[in-house]
Coordinates of C-alpha atoms in Angstrom, one line a residue:
M1 CA -13.2 -32.4 -4.2
T2 CA -9.7 -31.2 -3.7
K3 CA -9.5 -29.8 -7.2
L4 CA -12.8 -27.9 -6.8
L5 CA -11.7 -26.4 -3.4
L6 CA -8.3 -25.5 -4.8
S7 CA -9.9 -23.9 -7.9
I8 CA -12.3 -21.8 -5.7
H9 CA -9.4 -20.8 -3.5
V10 CA -7.2 -19.7 -6.4
L11 CA -10.1 -17.9 -8.1
A12 CA -11.1 -16.2 -4.9
S13 CA -7.5 -15.1 -4.4
I14 CA -7.2 -13.6 -7.8
L15 CA -10.7 -12.0 -8.0
V16 CA -10.8 -10.7 -4.4
V17 CA -7.3 -10.0 -3.2
G18 CA -6.3 -8.6 -6.6
P19 CA -8.8 -5.7 -6.6
I20 CA -8.0 -4.9 -3.0
A21 CA -4.3 -4.7 -3.8
V22 CA -4.9 -2.5 -6.8
A23 CA -7.5 -0.2 -5.2
A24 CA -5.6 0.2 -2.0
S25 CA -2.4 1.0 -4.0
M26 CA -4.3 3.7 -6.0
F27 CA -6.0 5.3 -3.0
P28 CA -3.0 7.3 -1.7
R29 CA -2.4 9.0 -5.0
Y30 CA -6.0 10.1 -5.3
A31 CA -6.1 11.1 -1.7
R32 CA -3.1 13.4 -2.3
Q33 CA -5.0 15.0 -5.2
T34 CA -8.1 15.4 -3.1
A35 CA -6.1 17.9 -1.0
G36 CA -6.3 20.1 -4.0
E37 CA -9.5 21.2 -5.6
D38 CA -10.2 18.2 -7.9
G39 CA -13.7 17.0 -7.1
H40 CA -13.1 13.9 -9.2
S41 CA -10.4 12.7 -6.8
V42 CA -12.8 12.8 -3.9
G43 CA -15.2 10.5 -5.8
A44 CA -12.3 8.3 -6.8
T45 CA -11.1 7.9 -3.2
V46 CA -14.6 7.0 -2.0
L47 CA -14.9 4.4 -4.8
L48 CA -11.5 2.9 -4.1
H49 CA -12.4 2.7 -0.4
R50 CA -15.7 1.0 -1.2
I51 CA -13.8 -1.5 -3.4
C52 CA -11.3 -2.3 -0.6
S53 CA -13.9 -2.6 2.2
G54 CA -16.4 -4.5 0.1
Y55 CA -13.9 -7.0 -1.2
A56 CA -12.4 -7.4 2.2
I57 CA -15.6 -8.9 3.5
V58 CA -15.8 -11.3 0.6
G59 CA -12.0 -12.0 1.0
V60 CA -12.8 -14.2 4.0
A61 CA -13.4 -16.9 1.3
V62 CA -9.7 -17.0 0.5
P63 CA -8.4 -18.5 3.7
V64 CA -11.6 -20.5 4.3
F65 CA -11.2 -22.4 1.0
G66 CA -7.4 -22.4 1.5
I67 CA -7.7 -24.2 4.8
A68 CA -10.3 -26.6 3.4
T69 CA -8.0 -27.4 0.6
G70 CA -5.1 -27.9 3.0
A71 CA -7.2 -30.2 5.1
Q72 CA -8.1 -32.3 2.0
L73 CA -4.4 -32.5 1.0
G74 CA -3.4 -33.3 4.5
V75 CA -0.9 -30.5 4.7
L76 CA -2.4 -28.3 7.5
T77 CA 0.7 -28.9 9.7
D78 CA 3.3 -28.2 7.0
A79 CA 5.5 -25.2 7.8
W80 CA 4.9 -23.5 4.4
L81 CA 1.1 -23.6 5.0
L82 CA 1.3 -22.5 8.6
T83 CA 3.6 -19.6 7.6
S84 CA 1.1 -18.7 4.8
I85 CA -1.7 -18.7 7.4
V86 CA 0.2 -16.4 9.7
L87 CA 1.2 -14.0 6.9
T88 CA -2.4 -14.0 5.6
T89 CA -3.6 -13.1 9.2
I90 CA -1.1 -10.3 9.4
A91 CA -2.2 -9.0 6.0
A92 CA -5.8 -9.1 7.0
A93 CA -5.1 -7.3 10.2
I94 CA -3.2 -4.6 8.4
L95 CA -6.1 -4.2 6.0
A96 CA -8.8 -4.2 8.7
L97 CA -7.0 -2.2 11.4
A98 CA -4.8 0.2 9.5
I99 CA -5.6 0.6 5.8
L100 CA -9.4 0.7 5.8
P101 CA -9.5 3.1 8.9
G102 CA -6.8 5.2 7.3
Q103 CA -8.8 5.5 4.1
E104 CA -11.9 6.4 6.1
S105 CA -10.0 9.1 8.0
M106 CA -8.6 10.6 4.8
I107 CA -12.1 10.7 3.2
E108 CA -13.6 12.3 6.3
S109 CA -10.7 14.9 6.4
A110 CA -11.4 15.7 2.7
A111 CA -15.1 16.0 3.4
A112 CA -14.5 18.3 6.4
A113 CA -12.3 20.6 4.3
D114 CA -14.7 20.4 1.3
G115 CA -14.0 23.5 -0.6
T116 CA -13.0 25.5 2.4
G117 CA -9.2 25.2 1.8
T118 CA -8.7 24.6 5.5
G119 CA -7.2 21.2 5.1
D120 CA -3.5 20.8 5.8
G121 CA -1.8 19.6 2.7
A122 CA 1.2 18.4 4.6
D123 CA -0.9 16.3 6.9
T124 CA -2.7 14.8 3.9
K125 CA 0.6 14.0 2.2
R126 CA 2.0 12.3 5.4
A127 CA -1.2 10.3 5.8
A128 CA -1.1 9.3 2.2
A129 CA 2.5 8.3 2.5
R130 CA 1.8 6.2 5.6
L131 CA -1.1 4.6 3.8
A132 CA 1.0 3.8 0.7
G133 CA 3.6 2.2 3.0
L134 CA 1.0 0.1 4.7
T135 CA -0.4 -0.9 1.4
G136 CA 3.0 -1.9 0.2
V137 CA 3.5 -4.2 3.2
F138 CA 0.0 -5.7 2.6
N139 CA 0.9 -6.4 -1.0
L140 CA 4.3 -7.7 -0.2
L141 CA 2.8 -10.2 2.3
W142 CA 0.4 -11.4 -0.3
A143 CA 3.3 -11.8 -2.8
V144 CA 5.2 -13.9 -0.2
V145 CA 2.1 -16.1 0.4
V146 CA 1.7 -16.7 -3.3
V147 CA 5.4 -17.7 -3.6
L148 CA 4.9 -20.1 -0.6
M149 CA 1.9 -21.6 -2.2
I150 CA 3.8 -22.3 -5.4
V151 CA 7.2 -23.3 -4.0
R152 CA 5.9 -25.1 -0.9
P153 CA 9.3 -25.5 0.7
G154 CA 9.7 -28.8 2.4
A155 CA 6.5 -30.2 1.0
T156 CA 6.4 -33.9 0.3
T157 CA 3.3 -33.9 -2.0
G158 CA 5.3 -33.0 -5.1
A159 CA 5.0 -30.0 -7.3

């Protein structure tokens, strides 16, 4: 059972968090282009936001199967796992409370300025830069979680 849970956890991590990380990283670039007249960029930002928000819902499976695996292994109280849980919670909060709303706001701003040229390019660039920074932090948190899962500092279950 442990191997099955771990397999599902790792697959979910790769197949769910990976697309969020890539789509969220690409979003600011296309959002900056949207400030211009490129209609393809508007479609790209909408698609990238859909990927992020859709996969975020499915992403709940990652910690669920991770905690189930940790329970099976008897490591739920190990510092490396608790740290991973905290970092995962922070990453999820950044995604849900900052990245996704930021993307929505930029899409709405682009729609409001649709073809009128009334959008402020400087505001769009600032918002895109802020979103890129938040996405960088989100991705860095996941990278640290992956390292903790592999290295498991202080673990006594061998590796």
